[in-house]
Amino acid sequence: MNSTRALRFGIFFQILLIIAGSCAKKSAVSLWDVVDENSILIFESASNKDSLLNSIIPFTINSRHSLLIVQKKSKVEIDLVYIFKSRPGEIDSLLRKSAIKSKDLKLSNRNYDGFKIYDFLNNQNKVTLSFTLIEDVLVASKSPLLVENAVRIYQSKVKLNFKDRNKTLFEFALLKNDIGNLYINLNGLSDVVSITPDFFYTIPILKDWSNKAVYDIAKTPDYFVMNGFALASDTSLSYFQQHQPVPITVARFIPNYASSIIHFGISEFDIKSKSDTGIYKENNATTELAVINQENSKNLIAIARIPENHLNKLQLFTNEYSESYADNELKSINQPLLKSIYAQFLPDKNFAFGFMREDYLIMTETLDDLKLLIDANETEDTWGKTRSFQLFNERCLQESNISIFSRQPKLINESNSFYKENQSLFNELNLNEVSWGALQYSALNNNFYTSFILGRETITTAESKPKGNLESTLVSTSLNLKRVFVVKNLNTLTLLSQGEDNTISLISPTEGVLWKYPINEEIKSNVYQIDYYKNGKFQYLFSTKDKMYVIDRLGRNVTGFPKSISGNIQYLSLVDYDKSKNYRYLISTDGNLLYLFDKDLNNLKDWGPKKLPSLAVTPSQHFRSGGKDYFITLLKDGSVNLFSRSGDPISKFQLPKRDNISGDYFISVGTSISSTSIYFVDREGAVTQYNFDGKLVANYNLIRGNKSNFILRRTMTGNKFYFIRIDADKLAVFGSDGKLIFERQNGGSTNLDVQIIERSSTKAIFSFYDVDQKVNYLYDQLGSEILPAVESEIAPVFGSLNSKSPLTLYTFTKNSIVVKTIE
């Protein structure tokens, strides 16, 4: 309905309202007498000024007391119902206003159970609005069925209205000086908005979640806050009536790639379990239990707060698996015992691996998930360290029995017909701008105090997504940069660069050059950040032609460095077996030697070094499979060589062609070395996958173009890989399964430097730098251009503080560094 039609409709409806009001009789009919007991949402307003209703409904309300209701009109469809008192005293003044006859709508009326129902019809005879007057209460809806239902509710001899069926709920409610009251029937709420994560109903104790609640509503520019009370009887909540609310302390462990959490606060949790000595009972063995889901992953995380003395008695860990990682002892979990204890609170998942940190048992379904979580905690990439969560959490209940927290929750399904027909309502609420959401319950007497809070993007800080792409320029004086690496300096990103004169500089995008360090050689390796002293202060590790450097963040040599290496260094790889910071340096030289040094550059005796039959063609790589460490190196003669941690040869096999490798290779790590495989692609687009017995697992050919050259490229994190095709006229990206993802025109040369930045399991950014024309192109995973082509004298570099921080692009023109923040 366009604005002109809406205006005519509003005036038309006011006139009908006036006429209906003139016939009204004084009665004691309440608005609640016509409200269906199965209503999903009921918004009650006691003001006709600045009301939320006035911005939503298609006509003017003059009544101080009004209801906006969401009801079901069928099993799968819902609609709005408006209910308020008519005001016949305004008839004369309104009738003196000029009446506009609508050419677009016509009015019909009919009798229904003693009441006259009016229907507005469009040119297709479709009802656009129905209304009736029940005594002095006016009921209106786009659905004639819901207007008829209001008549049935009123006429029913047995009280079927919402208020009579939920008398306890109305003992809580008081209309205050706020927006109004909101009554919620959670049994049908998912038909309107989703406030629970996908795995919510897989938790047994939450399967019966049909409680009802009433909230007072308050709005600020940054928050939408609802506080109120919920009924507990005959619902999942009744279990927690015997428990005191518990402080929520697990946020510091929740990684920033988590999207939601369900937290249980259990003040008195008794555990009964069998042991070799019989049956024992532990009181208050758990105070918190949280289930967490990861963004773009079906795997869950579980955290239970268990005092260590209880954990040892329970024997929740088994001896099937044990590994040290980042000073944490990772162990396998006793699944049957875990499920017998927490059967009501955990989904039917196998939380197979875990470790203890303080009094918290942290568990994941896979070992990789557990290590990823530890990495996030080591780098403080967690909710608890996120300023936006801290600001939001200050508004939430600090103690609760059940809490649901969601980061950037998807509250509405925009494809839903109800959303499409009532966009003005959702636009008023600005639900698409919500950055945090929380629904909480705390036991209070025989029911629950409850809170529902939404925080908008406006409360987020600089670490959150910016609004659009931001750009700034840093002018550096005559550095003549030839290599640049992004490094972290405290909580900011900085650039470690090398100029044409080989001088190394640390550059802050906001403060300029922080220091310079002159050396006589070019950096040949990657630059690694290490914690050499294990004190949380990082240093920079890299190699030149024949030396190893470790420089601290103030531009000073670590004692004993630089150190010389016998022979010319080809490749350097950093190894940290279990995040213990007991670093190893894996180095191949032009003498066909492979070394493994400790962090002080002492040669490990078992490595000797290893004499190889030919030169390495890529950096050697460390990986772990089945709890064991392996090293792989690829040689110029086409051989693939695998060594154990102690340097023993494990396997060696020959590729059919020496030029079988184009770009990178990728190791798909299995549960053991026998299930681990390696991927290659040659320049012609032939993809091969081998196991480490040298057997061909799979091979296929990628779709060719015009004079195509193919490369395999790992993402910057190394977690995924893609196949890139570079033609004279086109660029193409293929997934690891060989399927074409997107294709773009190639406007430049075929001499391209390709980088892939993984943003999540389903999102990546593809960077193509034209080495000849000094231009960079950026595309998203759909092949859409993120930025117009950007000039840069050298290949651009990318950086991000953590998985939730925006991506920063650095390009280099003359003596300037251009910094772009990419949304």
PDB file of C-alpha atoms in Angstrom, residues 326-327 378-379 488 527-541 549-553 558 561 574-576 579-585 599-600:
ATOM      1  CA  ALA A 326      50.094 -25.004  25.672  1.00  0.00           C
ATOM      2  CA  ASP A 327      50.803 -26.159  29.240  1.00  0.00           C
ATOM      3  CA  GLU A 378      46.048 -17.874  25.027  1.00  0.00           C
ATOM      4  CA  THR A 379      45.598 -14.811  22.817  1.00  0.00           C
ATOM      5  CA  LYS A 488      50.947  -7.507  16.817  1.00  0.00           C
ATOM      6  CA  VAL A 527      58.588 -13.320  10.217  1.00  0.00           C
ATOM      7  CA  TYR A 528      57.302 -15.290  13.220  1.00  0.00           C
ATOM      8  CA  GLN A 529      56.234 -13.816  16.544  1.00  0.00           C
ATOM      9  CA  ILE A 530      57.473 -15.912  19.469  1.00  0.00           C
ATOM     10  CA  ASP A 531      57.435 -15.641  23.254  1.00  0.00           C
ATOM     11  CA  TYR A 532      61.070 -16.565  23.718  1.00  0.00           C
ATOM     12  CA  TYR A 533      61.160 -15.942  27.474  1.00  0.00           C
ATOM     13  CA  LYS A 534      57.624 -17.282  28.143  1.00  0.00           C
ATOM     14  CA  ASN A 535      56.634 -14.031  29.838  1.00  0.00           C
ATOM     15  CA  GLY A 536      53.933 -12.786  27.468  1.00  0.00           C
ATOM     16  CA  LYS A 537      56.290 -10.380  25.660  1.00  0.00           C
ATOM     17  CA  PHE A 538      56.806 -11.224  22.008  1.00  0.00           C
ATOM     18  CA  GLN A 539      59.879 -11.177  19.800  1.00  0.00           C
ATOM     19  CA  TYR A 540      60.346 -11.395  16.025  1.00  0.00           C
ATOM     20  CA  LEU A 541      62.074 -14.454  14.522  1.00  0.00           C
ATOM     21  CA  TYR A 549      67.638 -13.278  14.108  1.00  0.00           C
ATOM     22  CA  VAL A 550      65.465 -12.868  17.205  1.00  0.00           C
ATOM     23  CA  ILE A 551      64.634  -9.185  17.849  1.00  0.00           C
ATOM     24  CA  ASP A 552      62.456  -7.877  20.661  1.00  0.00           C
ATOM     25  CA  ARG A 553      59.603  -5.415  20.132  1.00  0.00           C
ATOM     26  CA  VAL A 558      67.816 -11.230  22.093  1.00  0.00           C
ATOM     27  CA  PHE A 561      71.419 -13.619  18.400  1.00  0.00           C
ATOM     28  CA  LEU A 574      58.754 -22.522  13.245  1.00  0.00           C
ATOM     29  CA  VAL A 575      57.616 -25.551  15.281  1.00  0.00           C
ATOM     30  CA  ASP A 576      55.825 -25.410  18.631  1.00  0.00           C
ATOM     31  CA  LYS A 579      52.025 -24.593  22.377  1.00  0.00           C
ATOM     32  CA  SER A 580      54.542 -25.013  25.181  1.00  0.00           C
ATOM     33  CA  LYS A 581      56.797 -22.276  23.720  1.00  0.00           C
ATOM     34  CA  ASN A 582      59.663 -24.759  23.628  1.00  0.00           C
ATOM     35  CA  TYR A 583      60.295 -23.704  20.055  1.00  0.00           C
ATOM     36  CA  ARG A 584      62.014 -25.715  17.345  1.00  0.00           C
ATOM     37  CA  TYR A 585      63.420 -24.301  14.094  1.00  0.00           C
ATOM     38  CA  LYS A 599      65.117 -22.324  20.407  1.00  0.00           C
ATOM     39  CA  ASP A 600      68.750 -21.428  21.210  1.00  0.00           C
TER      40      ASP A 600
END
